[in-house]
């Protein structure tokens, strides 16, 4: 029996442990916002991995967005050294989950096991992936105690809100430098036979149009900011949206609709604020003097962020050329550049081989429509050898009755385990 077969058998034998671990993780509600129970889940992971011989570091991201005494931003990093020098393989999972929302038929924090699926908020995004990577790493270090290099597992905060109190903070502290870590796998739910190479870019901005307040019965005495914004939207419909639809990428983005540039209008607010639900009065007649729109532009690796901004500026200029008294302001809220790991990067090659060996089919390569923590590992950590690979169906993320399949977790744990053998066991050791 080959070493890989032995490891896969060992992972199968740990099925009950994998199920219980996933359920335990789901039962710690780590809702973000506000960032609940981060310390609790870090302590839980620390206790488990310390018991398996990992060295533990708990790192609080002091002063990052949302960090407070009530909601501290805790992260855990566990590292196990091999018997000989070599590369470090790091599995990074975020510990936070998004709001539950409506429509659940199971307890979102119950971790119910039904028909081979474990249900709960975060089951697929991404406590199932975290559990699979832990089982893979534990089985590997038990079977191959003489391995080269090191295995790391991190549980990090705030991915769902940008990762500033999580991977970005750790990257700034040197946890993801190419000297310390050589291969990173992020077990996000991208389906067990797909390797995610990276993501599109993001540009968020707020546009504000200005007017002049006046009595609503004499709007000609004022200047309506909402009408100015209406003109901006019309120009977007006429020129910007059609232009974006024509921009196609060579990145293997899924789903198909995200292979082009996209723009979402996140929100529009103009005039008086909406009343509280229990307010029974009428509004007062005023011409709105301000209207604000938040846009969410997702761009392609072939695009330049300066051009992305210039297109929106052109819309505003065109409107300004046509309308008297058109005054506006535009503020950038957030930006992330696109990132994509090369297909010949070592971690991509090794995981692709492991997928073929485990699933009996070639791996698919994909790029995510939205961003995830790879951006920080790339930009701050300067580490290019990074992918997302993990169990779970991407479309279930953030939905009611989110679940992860136990067989999918087992299969992806095998892929992770085989990858560890390929990267950390040298031929002379594996022959034994
Ligand atoms: Zn996620």
XYZ file of C-alpha atoms and ligand atoms in Angstrom:
433
model
C 0.000 0.000 0.000
C 1.368 3.407 -0.915
C 1.780 6.161 1.637
C -1.055 8.104 -0.038
C -3.387 5.107 0.245
C -2.527 4.714 3.919
C -3.207 8.391 4.551
C -6.540 8.273 2.713
C -7.533 5.207 4.736
C -6.605 7.042 7.920
C -8.732 10.047 6.887
C -11.703 7.717 6.225
C -11.225 6.241 9.683
C -11.571 9.723 11.175
C -15.009 10.377 9.640
C -16.793 10.550 13.019
C -14.135 12.885 14.365
C -14.552 15.112 11.280
C -18.337 15.235 11.745
C -18.076 16.036 15.462
C -15.418 18.701 14.850
C -17.542 20.400 12.174
C -20.573 20.345 14.465
C -18.561 21.759 17.381
C -17.310 24.628 15.185
C -20.836 25.440 13.918
C -22.133 25.455 17.505
C -19.860 28.375 18.375
C -21.783 31.294 16.802
C -19.120 33.579 15.375
C -21.414 36.124 13.764
C -19.770 39.014 11.966
C -20.875 41.693 12.441
C -20.326 42.242 15.296
C -17.589 39.573 15.630
C -18.914 37.323 18.378
C -17.084 34.496 20.153
C -13.801 34.849 18.272
C -11.847 34.145 21.447
C -14.018 31.113 22.214
C -13.464 29.495 18.818
C -9.727 30.307 18.895
C -9.439 28.703 22.349
C -11.339 25.660 21.088
C -8.997 25.284 18.096
C -5.934 25.969 20.245
C -6.879 23.284 22.738
C -7.485 20.702 20.051
C -4.327 21.379 18.066
C -2.106 21.797 21.136
C -3.203 18.286 22.076
C -1.910 17.092 18.681
C 1.517 18.631 19.197
C 1.035 21.967 17.420
C 2.591 25.133 18.853
C -0.105 27.762 19.325
C -0.097 31.531 18.947
C -3.136 33.627 19.750
C -2.989 37.061 18.152
C -5.449 39.866 18.778
C -5.643 42.471 16.002
C -5.704 45.486 18.274
C -7.138 48.652 16.782
C -8.432 47.107 13.545
C -11.995 47.915 12.380
C -14.491 46.538 14.900
C -11.897 45.571 17.512
C -13.097 46.459 21.021
C -13.034 45.007 24.512
C -16.518 43.662 23.862
C -15.667 42.262 20.412
C -11.915 41.630 20.306
C -10.496 40.452 16.971
C -8.714 37.194 17.902
C -6.823 34.916 15.538
C -5.151 31.551 16.129
C -2.081 30.175 14.363
C -1.013 26.573 14.985
C 2.309 25.235 13.689
C 3.837 21.791 13.763
C 7.470 21.396 12.804
C 8.619 18.358 10.886
C 11.687 16.273 11.637
C 13.787 17.988 8.986
C 13.971 21.391 7.311
C 11.694 22.079 4.363
C 8.740 24.106 3.130
C 5.826 25.258 5.245
C 2.297 24.481 4.041
C -0.343 26.767 5.567
C -4.104 26.175 5.660
C -5.968 29.423 6.332
C -9.652 29.480 7.244
C -11.793 32.355 8.412
C -13.677 31.729 11.646
C -16.427 34.310 11.142
C -19.859 33.667 9.649
C -22.437 36.040 8.200
C -25.881 36.922 9.520
C -28.366 34.019 9.675
C -31.224 35.700 7.773
C -34.691 34.197 7.337
C -35.952 30.972 5.844
C -34.143 28.325 7.882
C -35.790 24.949 8.515
C -32.943 23.791 10.807
C -31.229 25.424 13.804
C -28.520 27.645 12.254
C -26.190 26.896 15.169
C -27.308 23.314 15.794
C -24.948 21.496 13.452
C -27.604 18.902 12.606
C -26.430 15.847 10.630
C -29.042 14.615 8.167
C -28.568 12.377 5.102
C -24.819 12.864 5.073
C -25.001 16.648 5.307
C -24.189 18.918 8.243
C -26.387 21.992 8.461
C -25.676 25.385 9.981
C -24.505 28.929 9.353
C -20.897 28.597 8.253
C -21.194 24.854 7.487
C -19.849 25.360 3.971
C -18.444 28.912 4.385
C -16.199 27.745 5.887
C -16.167 25.668 9.053
C -16.440 22.469 6.989
C -13.281 23.455 5.129
C -11.506 24.314 8.372
C -12.463 20.934 9.868
C -11.352 19.070 6.714
C -7.945 20.780 6.784
C -7.498 19.943 10.489
C -8.319 16.261 9.906
C -5.967 16.169 6.897
C -3.127 17.820 8.832
C -3.567 15.641 11.934
C -3.754 12.410 9.920
C -0.703 13.459 7.894
C 1.469 14.362 10.884
C 0.473 11.093 12.626
C 1.256 8.900 9.604
C 4.362 10.802 8.466
C 6.103 12.037 11.654
C 9.393 12.337 9.740
C 8.061 14.935 7.337
C 10.125 17.883 6.132
C 9.257 21.499 6.871
C 6.152 22.520 8.784
C 2.365 22.445 8.689
C 0.385 25.475 9.801
C -3.330 25.945 10.399
C -4.806 29.346 11.076
C -8.293 30.454 12.090
C -8.667 34.124 11.293
C -11.180 36.879 11.972
C -13.289 39.149 9.829
C -12.881 37.698 6.315
C -16.520 38.518 5.665
C -15.879 42.178 6.449
C -12.608 42.583 4.559
C -10.140 40.617 6.660
C -8.424 43.623 8.221
C -8.589 42.161 11.732
C -7.573 38.763 10.392
C -5.277 37.824 7.514
C -4.333 41.431 6.690
C -3.184 41.994 10.271
C -1.255 38.719 10.397
C 0.344 39.461 7.021
C 1.496 42.831 8.352
C 2.983 41.062 11.365
C 4.998 38.774 9.062
C 2.989 35.557 9.326
C 2.687 35.227 5.526
C 6.144 36.181 4.306
C 7.705 33.874 1.694
C 10.471 33.176 4.251
C 8.032 31.754 6.777
C 5.357 30.169 4.570
C 5.816 28.730 1.066
C 2.394 27.298 0.157
C -1.051 28.547 1.196
C -4.358 26.720 0.749
C -7.545 28.556 1.769
C -10.327 25.949 2.183
C -13.168 28.211 0.997
C -16.177 26.340 -0.486
C -15.235 26.248 -4.159
C -16.366 22.625 -4.777
C -14.034 19.703 -4.132
C -12.803 19.321 -7.720
C -12.010 22.973 -8.413
C -8.940 25.072 -7.735
C -9.601 28.768 -7.286
C -6.649 30.779 -8.552
C -7.746 34.228 -7.438
C -10.451 36.864 -7.726
C -11.616 39.951 -9.623
C -10.871 43.458 -8.388
C -13.185 45.738 -6.414
C -13.772 49.468 -6.486
C -16.412 50.961 -4.193
C -17.250 54.619 -4.379
C -19.890 57.008 -3.110
C -21.228 59.631 -5.499
C -23.105 62.601 -4.046
C -25.090 65.115 -6.072
C -25.973 68.468 -4.562
C -29.014 70.712 -4.939
C -30.705 73.454 -3.005
C -33.491 73.023 -0.463
C -36.766 74.871 -1.135
C -40.502 74.464 -0.558
C -41.856 71.418 -2.377
C -44.698 73.445 -3.846
C -42.184 75.727 -5.588
C -39.418 73.371 -6.707
C -38.263 75.953 -9.270
C -36.955 77.995 -6.326
C -34.615 75.165 -5.365
C -32.561 72.536 -7.171
C -33.399 68.836 -6.895
C -30.380 66.647 -6.095
C -32.376 63.466 -6.797
C -33.091 64.589 -10.385
C -29.362 65.179 -10.869
C -28.726 61.641 -9.625
C -31.444 60.378 -11.964
C -29.489 61.892 -14.836
C -26.358 60.111 -13.609
C -28.248 56.799 -13.608
C -29.639 57.416 -17.083
C -26.151 58.093 -18.390
C -24.904 54.912 -16.698
C -27.680 52.924 -18.396
C -26.958 54.522 -21.775
C -23.178 54.381 -21.844
C -21.524 52.644 -18.889
C -23.488 49.390 -18.475
C -23.352 48.528 -22.205
C -19.592 49.229 -22.221
C -18.992 47.018 -19.190
C -20.955 44.157 -20.749
C -18.473 44.128 -23.642
C -15.418 43.688 -21.426
C -14.646 39.996 -21.197
C -11.846 38.358 -19.262
C -9.577 35.432 -19.964
C -9.692 34.672 -16.222
C -11.748 31.482 -15.650
C -14.303 33.343 -13.513
C -17.397 31.472 -12.329
C -20.301 31.856 -12.672
C -20.352 32.753 -16.373
C -22.059 36.112 -15.776
C -19.035 37.299 -13.795
C -16.665 36.827 -16.780
C -17.440 40.440 -17.651
C -16.996 43.695 -15.774
C -19.924 44.386 -13.470
C -21.353 47.319 -11.569
C -23.897 47.147 -8.787
C -25.730 50.168 -7.448
C -25.607 49.312 -3.790
C -27.833 52.067 -2.444
C -29.367 55.453 -3.165
C -30.492 57.921 -0.545
C -31.899 61.332 -1.389
C -33.903 63.916 0.509
C -35.377 63.337 3.933
C -34.415 60.206 5.796
C -37.043 57.488 5.921
C -39.269 57.554 8.995
C -39.203 54.993 11.778
C -41.725 52.194 11.215
C -43.914 53.440 14.088
C -43.999 57.059 12.919
C -47.514 57.969 11.762
C -46.989 61.543 10.543
C -46.530 62.842 7.017
C -43.290 64.052 5.410
C -42.696 67.778 4.989
C -42.496 69.267 1.477
C -38.868 69.926 0.662
C -36.694 69.867 -2.431
C -33.802 67.480 -1.645
C -30.416 69.158 -1.533
C -28.365 65.962 -1.427
C -28.479 62.503 -2.988
C -25.916 59.781 -2.376
C -25.277 56.608 -4.337
C -22.865 53.804 -3.434
C -21.502 51.837 -6.381
C -19.748 48.469 -6.318
C -17.627 47.980 -9.418
C -15.968 44.581 -9.982
C -13.166 44.609 -12.508
C -11.010 42.206 -14.460
C -7.309 41.458 -14.395
C -7.086 42.972 -17.893
C -8.404 46.311 -16.562
C -6.517 49.066 -14.810
C -8.078 50.660 -11.725
C -7.285 54.152 -13.066
C -9.393 53.375 -16.156
C -12.165 51.951 -13.960
C -12.315 55.258 -12.090
C -11.993 57.312 -15.279
C -15.078 55.654 -16.784
C -17.212 56.786 -13.860
C -15.677 60.271 -13.971
C -16.595 60.407 -17.666
C -20.239 59.647 -16.813
C -20.242 62.553 -14.344
C -18.566 64.855 -16.855
C -21.078 63.992 -19.597
C -23.965 64.725 -17.239
C -22.302 67.982 -16.164
C -21.958 69.096 -19.801
C -25.726 68.728 -20.262
C -27.134 70.038 -16.998
C -26.935 73.485 -15.432
C -25.917 73.632 -11.796
C -24.737 70.023 -11.770
C -22.518 69.723 -8.717
C -21.188 66.479 -7.337
C -18.586 64.846 -5.176
C -17.110 61.352 -5.450
C -15.282 59.461 -2.699
C -13.501 56.148 -2.914
C -14.658 53.771 -0.151
C -12.646 50.624 -0.851
C -10.355 49.098 -3.440
C -8.870 45.655 -4.026
C -6.755 44.823 -7.058
C -7.447 41.558 -8.910
C -5.152 38.648 -8.153
C -4.516 35.353 -9.927
C -1.922 32.698 -9.122
C -0.188 31.184 -12.162
C -1.253 27.650 -13.101
C 2.347 26.459 -12.940
C 2.763 27.562 -9.306
C 3.797 24.588 -7.119
C 0.687 24.574 -4.910
C -1.584 24.588 -7.976
C 0.296 21.690 -9.586
C 0.306 19.577 -6.439
C -3.385 20.107 -5.607
C -4.376 19.434 -9.244
C -2.505 16.124 -9.117
C -4.176 15.249 -5.795
C -7.647 16.050 -7.192
C -7.012 13.767 -10.186
C -5.795 10.960 -7.899
C -8.717 11.301 -5.455
C -11.609 12.133 -7.746
C -10.464 10.368 -10.911
C -11.008 13.511 -12.979
C -8.997 16.535 -13.961
C -9.241 19.597 -11.740
C -11.160 22.627 -12.970
C -9.552 26.027 -12.556
C -11.753 28.897 -11.483
C -11.536 32.506 -10.373
C -13.919 33.921 -7.763
C -16.287 36.769 -8.686
C -15.784 38.302 -5.226
C -12.643 38.697 -3.168
C -11.392 36.701 -0.207
C -8.298 36.715 1.977
C -5.910 35.787 -0.855
C -5.705 39.530 -1.581
C -3.848 40.160 1.686
C -1.541 37.170 1.308
C -0.626 38.433 -2.169
C -0.384 42.207 -1.576
C 0.810 42.410 2.019
C 2.476 39.030 2.463
C 4.035 39.123 -1.052
C 3.309 35.412 -1.300
C 2.088 34.348 -4.756
C 1.892 30.599 -4.185
C -1.663 30.646 -2.827
C -5.005 29.132 -3.860
C -8.468 28.546 -2.490
C -9.436 24.896 -2.378
C -12.070 23.331 -0.141
C -15.288 21.328 0.199
C -18.787 22.732 -0.103
C -20.916 24.273 -2.811
C -20.160 27.959 -3.363
C -23.793 28.803 -4.168
C -24.880 27.717 -0.645
C -22.663 30.276 1.080
C -24.645 32.914 3.012
C -27.991 31.169 2.169
C -30.604 29.662 4.535
C -30.152 25.947 5.322
C -26.470 26.153 4.392
C -24.842 22.717 4.606
C -21.664 20.820 3.850
C -21.587 17.207 2.651
C -19.572 14.799 4.786
C -18.321 12.862 1.732
C -17.174 16.114 0.158
C -15.230 16.996 3.301
C -13.622 13.535 3.320
C -12.653 13.832 -0.359
C -11.175 17.289 0.036
C -9.319 16.210 3.196
C -7.770 13.449 1.080
C -6.744 16.008 -1.547
C -5.179 18.162 1.172
C -3.448 15.123 2.709
C -2.030 13.951 -0.637
C -0.813 17.485 -1.277
C 1.018 17.472 2.072
C 2.735 14.206 1.114
C 3.793 15.681 -2.220
C 5.136 18.867 -0.707
C 6.608 17.658 2.579
C 7.652 14.027 2.197
C 10.838 13.390 0.303
C 11.075 10.263 -1.895
C 13.455 8.367 0.397
C 11.058 8.775 3.330
C 7.947 7.784 1.402
C 9.616 4.569 0.174
C 9.747 3.293 3.767
Zn -15.770 32.349 3.162
